[in-house]
Tab-separated table of C-alpha atoms and ligand atoms in Angstrom:
chain	number	residue	atom	x	y	z
A	234	MET	CA	-10.373	-46.633	18.777
A	235	GLY	CA	-7.872	-44.281	20.442
A	236	SER	CA	-5.514	-42.276	18.260
A	237	LYS	CA	-1.855	-43.149	18.253
A	238	ASP	CA	1.028	-40.684	18.430
A	239	LEU	CA	3.155	-41.409	15.381
A	240	THR	CA	5.830	-38.783	16.108
A	241	THR	CA	9.110	-40.431	15.169
A	242	GLN	CA	12.704	-39.469	14.743
A	243	SER	CA	12.198	-39.189	10.980
A	244	GLU	CA	10.332	-35.861	11.303
A	245	PRO	CA	11.522	-33.280	8.782
A	246	ALA	CA	14.291	-31.069	10.103
A	247	ALA	CA	13.492	-27.497	11.155
A	248	PRO	CA	14.841	-25.903	7.923
A	249	GLN	CA	12.538	-28.151	5.895
A	250	PHE	CA	9.536	-27.063	7.959
A	251	ALA	CA	10.567	-23.445	7.649
A	252	MET	CA	10.993	-23.752	3.887
A	253	LEU	CA	7.706	-25.599	3.478
A	254	GLN	CA	5.989	-22.805	5.328
A	255	MET	CA	7.520	-20.237	2.985
A	256	ILE	CA	6.716	-22.245	-0.143
A	257	THR	CA	3.082	-22.538	0.847
A	258	GLY	CA	2.763	-18.932	2.017
A	259	PHE	CA	0.574	-18.088	-0.948
A	260	TRP	CA	-2.020	-20.652	0.178
A	261	VAL	CA	-2.603	-18.508	3.250
A	262	SER	CA	-2.637	-15.332	1.159
A	263	ARG	CA	-5.215	-16.633	-1.254
A	264	ALA	CA	-7.479	-17.865	1.541
A	265	ILE	CA	-7.274	-14.364	3.049
A	266	TYR	CA	-8.199	-12.964	-0.357
A	267	VAL	CA	-11.398	-15.055	-0.405
A	268	ALA	CA	-12.334	-13.868	3.088
A	269	ALA	CA	-11.638	-10.237	2.145
A	270	LYS	CA	-13.445	-10.350	-1.184
A	271	LEU	CA	-16.529	-12.003	0.355
A	272	GLY	CA	-16.556	-9.437	3.156
A	273	LEU	CA	-16.673	-12.136	5.852
A	274	ALA	CA	-15.200	-9.882	8.548
A	275	ASP	CA	-18.029	-7.397	7.960
A	276	LEU	CA	-20.593	-10.184	8.217
A	277	VAL	CA	-19.420	-11.282	11.675
A	278	LYS	CA	-18.783	-7.823	13.083
A	279	ASP	CA	-21.944	-7.906	15.242
A	280	GLY	CA	-21.477	-11.483	16.408
A	281	PRO	CA	-20.630	-15.014	15.272
A	282	LYS	CA	-22.415	-16.644	12.319
A	283	THR	CA	-22.677	-20.248	11.245
A	284	VAL	CA	-20.992	-21.312	8.062
A	285	ASP	CA	-24.410	-21.938	6.508
A	286	GLU	CA	-25.468	-18.360	7.235
A	287	LEU	CA	-22.210	-17.029	5.831
A	288	ALA	CA	-22.540	-19.170	2.710
A	289	ARG	CA	-26.120	-17.988	2.178
A	290	LEU	CA	-25.159	-14.347	2.638
A	291	THR	CA	-22.221	-14.605	0.232
A	292	GLY	CA	-23.793	-16.955	-2.319
A	293	THR	CA	-21.045	-19.545	-1.812
A	294	HIS	CA	-20.762	-23.328	-1.342
A	295	ALA	CA	-20.977	-23.926	2.435
A	296	PRO	CA	-18.723	-27.024	2.691
A	297	SER	CA	-15.953	-25.314	0.693
A	298	LEU	CA	-16.328	-22.047	2.576
A	299	TYR	CA	-16.043	-24.022	5.809
A	300	ARG	CA	-12.709	-25.501	4.702
A	301	VAL	CA	-11.323	-22.052	3.871
A	302	LEU	CA	-12.466	-20.691	7.220
A	303	ARG	CA	-11.124	-23.690	9.156
A	304	ALA	CA	-7.708	-23.165	7.573
A	305	LEU	CA	-7.789	-19.456	8.388
A	306	VAL	CA	-8.828	-20.124	11.995
A	307	GLY	CA	-5.587	-22.066	12.323
A	308	MET	CA	-3.779	-18.826	11.414
A	309	GLY	CA	-5.752	-16.760	13.942
A	310	VAL	CA	-7.999	-15.216	11.282
A	311	PHE	CA	-11.526	-15.847	12.686
A	312	ALA	CA	-12.317	-18.323	15.475
A	313	GLY	CA	-14.854	-21.066	16.014
A	314	ALA	CA	-14.167	-23.796	13.434
A	315	GLU	CA	-15.044	-26.581	15.855
A	316	GLN	CA	-18.575	-25.243	16.392
A	317	ARG	CA	-18.853	-24.244	12.678
A	318	ARG	CA	-19.837	-20.814	13.990
A	319	PHE	CA	-17.304	-18.202	13.049
A	320	ALA	CA	-16.386	-15.192	15.159
A	321	GLN	CA	-14.151	-12.162	14.746
A	322	THR	CA	-10.557	-12.099	16.044
A	323	PRO	CA	-8.099	-9.172	16.139
A	324	LEU	CA	-6.651	-10.425	12.838
A	325	SER	CA	-9.971	-10.791	11.025
A	326	GLU	CA	-10.974	-7.373	12.389
A	327	THR	CA	-8.315	-5.837	10.101
A	328	LEU	CA	-10.325	-7.124	7.114
A	329	ARG	CA	-13.453	-5.152	8.026
A	330	SER	CA	-14.218	-2.452	5.476
A	331	ASP	CA	-15.361	0.184	7.941
A	332	THR	CA	-12.469	0.453	10.398
A	333	PRO	CA	-9.637	3.005	10.270
A	334	GLY	CA	-6.584	1.367	8.722
A	335	SER	CA	-8.688	-1.346	7.087
A	336	LEU	CA	-6.645	-3.861	5.091
A	337	ARG	CA	-9.607	-5.308	3.206
A	338	SER	CA	-8.959	-3.376	-0.005
A	339	MET	CA	-5.234	-4.018	0.327
A	340	ALA	CA	-5.914	-7.770	0.463
A	341	MET	CA	-8.061	-7.466	-2.658
A	342	VAL	CA	-5.499	-5.327	-4.503
A	343	GLU	CA	-2.487	-7.471	-3.694
A	344	LEU	CA	-4.155	-10.856	-4.005
A	345	GLY	CA	-6.744	-10.207	-6.717
A	346	GLN	CA	-6.414	-9.765	-10.443
A	347	GLU	CA	-3.531	-7.272	-10.723
A	348	HIS	CA	-0.651	-7.774	-8.309
A	349	PHE	CA	-1.061	-11.514	-7.860
A	350	PRO	CA	-0.742	-12.371	-11.574
A	351	ALA	CA	2.139	-9.887	-11.891
A	352	TRP	CA	3.954	-11.721	-9.071
A	353	GLY	CA	3.282	-14.949	-10.981
A	354	ASN	CA	5.345	-13.363	-13.766
A	355	LEU	CA	8.254	-12.355	-11.465
A	356	MET	CA	10.582	-14.617	-13.440
A	357	HIS	CA	10.022	-12.420	-16.498
A	358	SER	CA	11.317	-9.375	-14.594
A	359	VAL	CA	14.275	-11.340	-13.302
A	360	LYS	CA	15.213	-12.625	-16.773
A	361	THR	CA	14.694	-9.391	-18.689
A	362	GLY	CA	14.665	-6.464	-16.251
A	363	GLU	CA	11.232	-5.590	-17.663
A	364	ILE	CA	8.049	-4.912	-15.673
A	365	ALA	CA	6.172	-8.188	-15.145
A	366	PHE	CA	2.771	-6.456	-15.007
A	367	ASP	CA	3.292	-4.574	-18.286
A	368	ASN	CA	4.462	-7.763	-19.989
A	369	LEU	CA	1.352	-9.639	-18.848
A	370	PHE	CA	-1.280	-6.933	-19.274
A	371	GLU	CA	0.262	-5.097	-22.276
A	372	GLN	CA	-0.184	-1.736	-20.516
A	373	ASN	CA	1.273	-0.146	-17.418
A	374	ALA	CA	-0.414	-0.193	-14.021
A	375	TRP	CA	-1.622	3.433	-14.249
A	376	GLU	CA	-3.146	2.832	-17.704
A	377	TYR	CA	-4.786	-0.298	-16.288
A	378	TYR	CA	-6.338	1.651	-13.433
A	379	ALA	CA	-7.519	4.398	-15.787
A	380	ARG	CA	-9.344	1.726	-17.826
A	381	ASN	CA	-10.681	-0.297	-14.875
A	382	PRO	CA	-12.459	2.124	-12.540
A	383	GLU	CA	-13.630	-0.515	-10.071
A	384	ASP	CA	-10.094	-1.813	-9.541
A	385	ALA	CA	-8.864	1.791	-9.379
A	386	ARG	CA	-11.392	2.592	-6.664
A	387	ASN	CA	-10.248	-0.468	-4.750
A	388	PHE	CA	-6.591	0.576	-5.182
A	389	ASN	CA	-7.379	4.074	-3.892
A	390	ASP	CA	-9.228	2.542	-0.924
A	391	ALA	CA	-6.226	0.311	-0.209
A	392	MET	CA	-3.984	3.390	-0.174
A	393	LYS	CA	-6.469	5.131	2.112
A	394	GLY	CA	-6.442	2.189	4.560
A	395	LEU	CA	-2.640	2.020	4.639
A	396	THR	CA	-2.462	5.797	5.008
A	397	GLU	CA	-4.749	5.697	8.046
A	398	MET	CA	-2.302	3.243	9.624
A	399	ILE	CA	0.542	5.740	9.462
A	400	ASN	CA	-1.004	9.239	9.569
A	401	ALA	CA	-0.317	9.621	13.282
A	402	ALA	CA	3.307	8.547	12.853
A	403	VAL	CA	3.825	11.139	10.077
A	404	LEU	CA	2.212	13.910	12.127
A	405	GLU	CA	4.420	13.010	15.062
A	406	ALA	CA	7.578	12.840	12.969
A	407	HIS	CA	7.359	16.189	11.214
A	408	ASP	CA	6.352	19.597	12.583
A	409	PHE	CA	3.896	21.262	10.177
A	410	SER	CA	3.012	24.078	12.578
A	411	GLY	CA	4.986	26.870	10.861
A	412	VAL	CA	3.882	25.883	7.353
A	413	ASP	CA	1.471	27.991	5.311
A	414	LYS	CA	0.818	25.833	2.251
A	415	MET	CA	1.545	22.172	1.607
A	416	VAL	CA	1.212	20.318	-1.668
A	417	ASP	CA	0.597	16.570	-1.635
A	418	VAL	CA	2.004	15.399	-4.947
A	419	ALA	CA	0.181	12.288	-6.180
A	420	GLY	CA	-1.707	12.282	-2.898
A	421	GLY	CA	-4.357	9.840	-4.093
A	422	THR	CA	-7.827	10.647	-2.771
A	423	GLY	CA	-6.453	12.782	0.068
A	424	GLY	CA	-6.120	10.544	3.128
A	425	LEU	CA	-2.808	12.045	4.212
A	426	ILE	CA	-3.439	15.697	3.376
A	427	GLY	CA	-6.854	15.433	5.071
A	428	ALA	CA	-5.197	14.228	8.291
A	429	ILE	CA	-2.428	16.851	8.177
A	430	LEU	CA	-4.793	19.765	7.467
A	431	GLY	CA	-7.181	18.376	10.072
A	432	ALA	CA	-4.432	18.551	12.702
A	433	HIS	CA	-3.290	22.067	11.646
A	434	PRO	CA	-6.268	24.420	11.282
A	435	ARG	CA	-4.265	27.292	9.737
A	436	LEU	CA	-2.564	25.192	7.074
A	437	ARG	CA	-3.770	25.348	3.451
A	438	GLY	CA	-3.241	22.495	1.034
A	439	VAL	CA	-3.229	21.404	-2.583
A	440	LEU	CA	-4.010	17.805	-3.441
A	441	PHE	CA	-2.538	16.858	-6.815
A	442	ASP	CA	-2.954	13.585	-8.736
A	443	LEU	CA	-4.103	12.196	-12.088
A	444	PRO	CA	-7.532	13.483	-13.238
A	445	GLN	CA	-9.369	10.186	-12.638
A	446	VAL	CA	-8.059	10.058	-9.043
A	447	ILE	CA	-8.812	13.710	-8.272
A	448	ALA	CA	-12.343	13.111	-9.525
A	449	GLU	CA	-12.829	10.734	-6.559
A	450	ALA	CA	-11.165	12.968	-3.949
A	451	GLY	CA	-14.094	15.028	-2.612
A	452	PRO	CA	-15.593	12.681	0.029
A	453	LEU	CA	-12.381	12.117	2.006
A	454	LEU	CA	-11.616	15.843	2.170
A	455	GLU	CA	-15.211	16.537	3.221
A	456	ALA	CA	-15.035	13.823	5.880
A	457	ALA	CA	-11.812	15.321	7.227
A	458	GLY	CA	-13.545	18.720	7.371
A	459	VAL	CA	-10.819	20.404	5.302
A	460	ARG	CA	-12.527	20.852	1.927
A	461	ASP	CA	-12.508	24.677	2.237
A	462	ARG	CA	-8.736	24.755	2.850
A	463	CYS	CA	-7.699	22.150	0.298
A	464	GLU	CA	-7.601	22.886	-3.416
A	465	THR	CA	-7.491	19.964	-5.799
A	466	ALA	CA	-5.439	19.956	-8.977
A	467	ALA	CA	-5.292	17.309	-11.686
A	468	GLY	CA	-2.278	16.728	-13.872
A	469	ASP	CA	0.790	14.689	-14.729
A	470	PHE	CA	3.821	15.115	-12.479
A	471	PHE	CA	6.126	14.418	-15.425
A	472	GLU	CA	4.885	17.691	-16.920
A	473	SER	CA	4.531	19.912	-13.863
A	474	VAL	CA	3.241	20.105	-10.297
A	475	PRO	CA	1.329	22.953	-8.576
A	476	GLU	CA	3.558	25.925	-7.747
A	477	GLY	CA	4.238	27.942	-4.629
A	478	GLY	CA	4.070	25.389	-1.812
A	479	ASP	CA	6.178	25.676	1.340
A	480	VAL	CA	6.201	21.914	1.818
A	481	TYR	CA	5.867	19.281	-0.888
A	482	VAL	CA	4.927	15.845	0.375
A	483	MET	CA	5.157	12.634	-1.632
A	484	LYS	CA	4.093	9.413	0.007
A	485	TRP	CA	4.828	6.130	-1.748
A	486	ILE	CA	5.556	7.855	-5.052
A	487	ILE	CA	9.307	7.831	-5.571
A	488	HIS	CA	9.381	4.061	-4.992
A	489	ASP	CA	7.065	3.623	-8.001
A	490	TRP	CA	9.730	4.845	-10.407
A	491	ASP	CA	13.249	4.104	-11.601
A	492	ASP	CA	15.971	6.682	-10.974
A	493	GLU	CA	15.501	8.482	-14.280
A	494	LYS	CA	11.756	8.983	-13.862
A	495	ALA	CA	12.039	9.720	-10.121
A	496	THR	CA	14.586	12.435	-10.941
A	497	ALA	CA	12.215	13.970	-13.493
A	498	ILE	CA	9.430	14.211	-10.860
A	499	LEU	CA	11.807	15.624	-8.244
A	500	LYS	CA	13.129	18.254	-10.664
A	501	ASN	CA	9.573	19.405	-11.371
A	502	ILE	CA	9.011	19.824	-7.638
A	503	HIS	CA	12.324	21.665	-7.327
A	504	ARG	CA	11.145	24.107	-10.004
A	505	ALA	CA	7.723	24.597	-8.379
A	506	MET	CA	8.592	24.994	-4.716
A	507	LYS	CA	9.284	28.253	-2.871
A	508	GLU	CA	12.912	29.295	-2.404
A	509	LYS	CA	12.999	28.101	1.206
A	510	GLY	CA	10.630	25.226	0.575
A	511	GLU	CA	10.953	21.737	1.982
A	512	LEU	CA	10.407	18.321	0.490
A	513	LEU	CA	9.147	15.340	2.484
A	514	LEU	CA	9.263	11.841	1.086
A	515	ILE	CA	7.419	9.171	2.986
A	516	GLU	CA	8.946	5.885	1.996
A	517	MET	CA	10.486	2.723	3.353
A	518	VAL	CA	14.260	2.886	3.633
A	519	VAL	CA	15.992	-0.407	2.901
A	520	PRO	CA	18.464	-1.295	5.674
A	521	GLU	CA	21.996	-2.049	4.473
A	522	GLY	CA	22.305	-5.255	6.523
A	523	ASP	CA	21.025	-8.795	5.998
A	524	GLN	CA	18.111	-8.510	8.417
A	525	PRO	CA	14.582	-9.317	7.233
A	526	ASP	CA	12.678	-6.158	6.344
A	527	LEU	CA	9.345	-5.529	4.654
A	528	SER	CA	11.060	-3.060	2.306
A	529	LYS	CA	13.003	-5.871	0.653
A	530	PHE	CA	9.762	-7.487	-0.504
A	531	THR	CA	8.002	-4.203	-1.277
A	532	ASP	CA	10.995	-3.675	-3.531
A	533	LEU	CA	9.985	-6.796	-5.473
A	534	ASN	CA	6.401	-5.561	-5.568
A	535	MET	CA	7.731	-2.442	-7.296
A	536	MET	CA	9.842	-4.554	-9.624
A	537	VAL	CA	6.846	-6.520	-10.886
A	538	MET	CA	4.244	-3.739	-10.824
A	539	THR	CA	5.800	-0.421	-11.795
A	540	GLY	CA	9.510	-0.825	-12.505
A	541	GLY	CA	10.257	1.206	-9.376
A	542	ARG	CA	12.369	0.237	-6.388
A	543	GLU	CA	12.815	0.684	-2.665
A	544	ARG	CA	16.028	2.526	-1.800
A	545	THR	CA	18.679	2.650	0.893
A	546	GLU	CA	19.461	5.944	2.601
A	547	ALA	CA	22.580	6.296	0.423
A	548	GLU	CA	20.453	5.789	-2.700
A	549	PHE	CA	17.966	8.457	-1.573
A	550	ASN	CA	20.898	10.743	-0.920
A	551	SER	CA	22.245	10.469	-4.467
A	552	LEU	CA	18.798	10.558	-6.086
A	553	LEU	CA	17.966	13.774	-4.247
A	554	ALA	CA	21.376	15.294	-5.004
A	555	ALA	CA	20.920	14.539	-8.716
A	556	SER	CA	17.629	16.474	-8.603
A	557	GLY	CA	19.020	19.582	-6.858
A	558	PHE	CA	18.073	18.661	-3.281
A	559	GLU	CA	20.037	18.005	-0.137
A	560	LEU	CA	18.798	15.264	2.154
A	561	THR	CA	18.740	16.800	5.632
A	562	ARG	CA	17.201	14.131	7.857
A	563	VAL	CA	15.715	10.649	7.836
A	564	ILE	CA	13.155	10.196	10.608
A	565	ARG	CA	12.223	6.652	11.489
A	566	THR	CA	8.585	6.408	12.580
A	567	ALA	CA	6.719	3.839	14.634
A	568	SER	CA	5.512	2.423	11.301
A	569	PRO	CA	7.669	0.695	8.631
A	570	PHE	CA	7.935	4.089	6.894
A	571	CYS	CA	10.437	6.898	7.243
A	572	VAL	CA	9.996	10.609	6.679
A	573	ILE	CA	12.879	11.804	4.514
A	574	GLU	CA	13.381	15.558	4.686
A	575	ALA	CA	15.194	17.541	1.997
A	576	VAL	CA	15.734	21.173	0.996
A	577	ARG	CA	17.128	22.894	-2.095
A	578	ALA	CA	20.871	22.172	-2.248
B	240	SAM	C1	1.190	4.270	-4.653
B	240	SAM	S1	-0.041	5.475	-4.995
B	240	SAM	C2	0.191	6.542	-3.610
B	240	SAM	C3	-0.933	7.507	-3.417
B	240	SAM	C4	-0.842	8.388	-2.155
B	240	SAM	N1	0.343	9.233	-2.151
B	240	SAM	C5	-0.855	7.537	-0.918
B	240	SAM	O1	0.192	7.385	-0.288
B	240	SAM	O2	-1.910	6.985	-0.586
B	240	SAM	C6	0.675	6.330	-6.363
B	240	SAM	C7	-0.118	7.530	-6.859
B	240	SAM	O3	0.586	8.127	-7.968
B	240	SAM	C8	-0.366	8.637	-8.857
B	240	SAM	N2	0.266	8.832	-10.174
B	240	SAM	C9	0.758	7.896	-11.019
B	240	SAM	N3	1.246	8.464	-12.130
B	240	SAM	C10	1.069	9.807	-11.987
B	240	SAM	C11	1.371	10.943	-12.822
B	240	SAM	N4	1.963	10.767	-13.995
B	240	SAM	N5	1.062	12.181	-12.361
B	240	SAM	C12	0.455	12.348	-11.152
B	240	SAM	N6	0.134	11.303	-10.325
B	240	SAM	C13	0.440	10.051	-10.738
B	240	SAM	C14	-1.423	7.548	-8.845
B	240	SAM	O4	-2.647	7.997	-9.368
B	240	SAM	C15	-1.497	7.190	-7.366
B	240	SAM	O5	-2.464	7.955	-6.681
């Protein structure tokens, strides 16, 4: 029996389709989470595999795995649903664990057991102004990571993957050639400082973060070949940061905190830096207009996870001024991130 085209004039209007797509966006996200968690992109990196092979290798239920993969194929993540033999695509390639800029850990962080439930509690933040994560988990995100080393490792890997996506843009945006010593404040496991020191053989660096993060920092610095020029220092930036740097870099830190806490961190840097020192913040800058922008949703991510916020250029200006700095330049990079330069006011 031939199939019949039932397209009629009663099709939903375009806004309904668009809204339906937005409402069901998390279906796509969660299917991506399953693919990332099971490491499917790694399993097909050397060539296509049947769904039965993939199910055997991942200890999953083949018919259900097939349905997840078929749905993802429709989104361009993997190919080959018709033959039940799944192959890599440019989109699934981003979920491999061994490629520069890998998003596999990011998918697991955002869509696994921390961020995803916190987003489920967004209404709590909206009603109370409180942090959804803290309300749900009865601790803050940094305490959670200190108590859950496997999730912390995954978080650090996610940061590393995202950092690899933008290292080149940062190096292009700012000239580090005349700098003697840079300090990466809350630099995670060292992805950014490794790339900057790697590109500038005379530059020395200090990587500073919480003790449990610094404890994991060695391998990345070794891999970047900069271990001998990069000190590591563990501590709490609300108490103090390492002294005597010419350039202090903070990537994705200020957005984690509200204005009061961000000011406290900035004042500690102000105290520690050399007289003619420079501060670089690598952050998204929220555009003033109505246009769609990733920063407007990252802002919600901060609302539910840490109580921080993304800021407009005017907001960065006043935050920096309140901490004794003068914003000198905002450099837009080829990535969604800007390099915000500031000096002592
Ligand atoms: C969003 S991550 C960014 C890490 C890194 N700058 C990057 O871009 O990959 C925030 C970092 O802040 C660090 N952090 C949180 N609270 C801190 C504190 N009180 N003192 C020092 N570092 C802290 C975390 O350990 C984490 O590495």
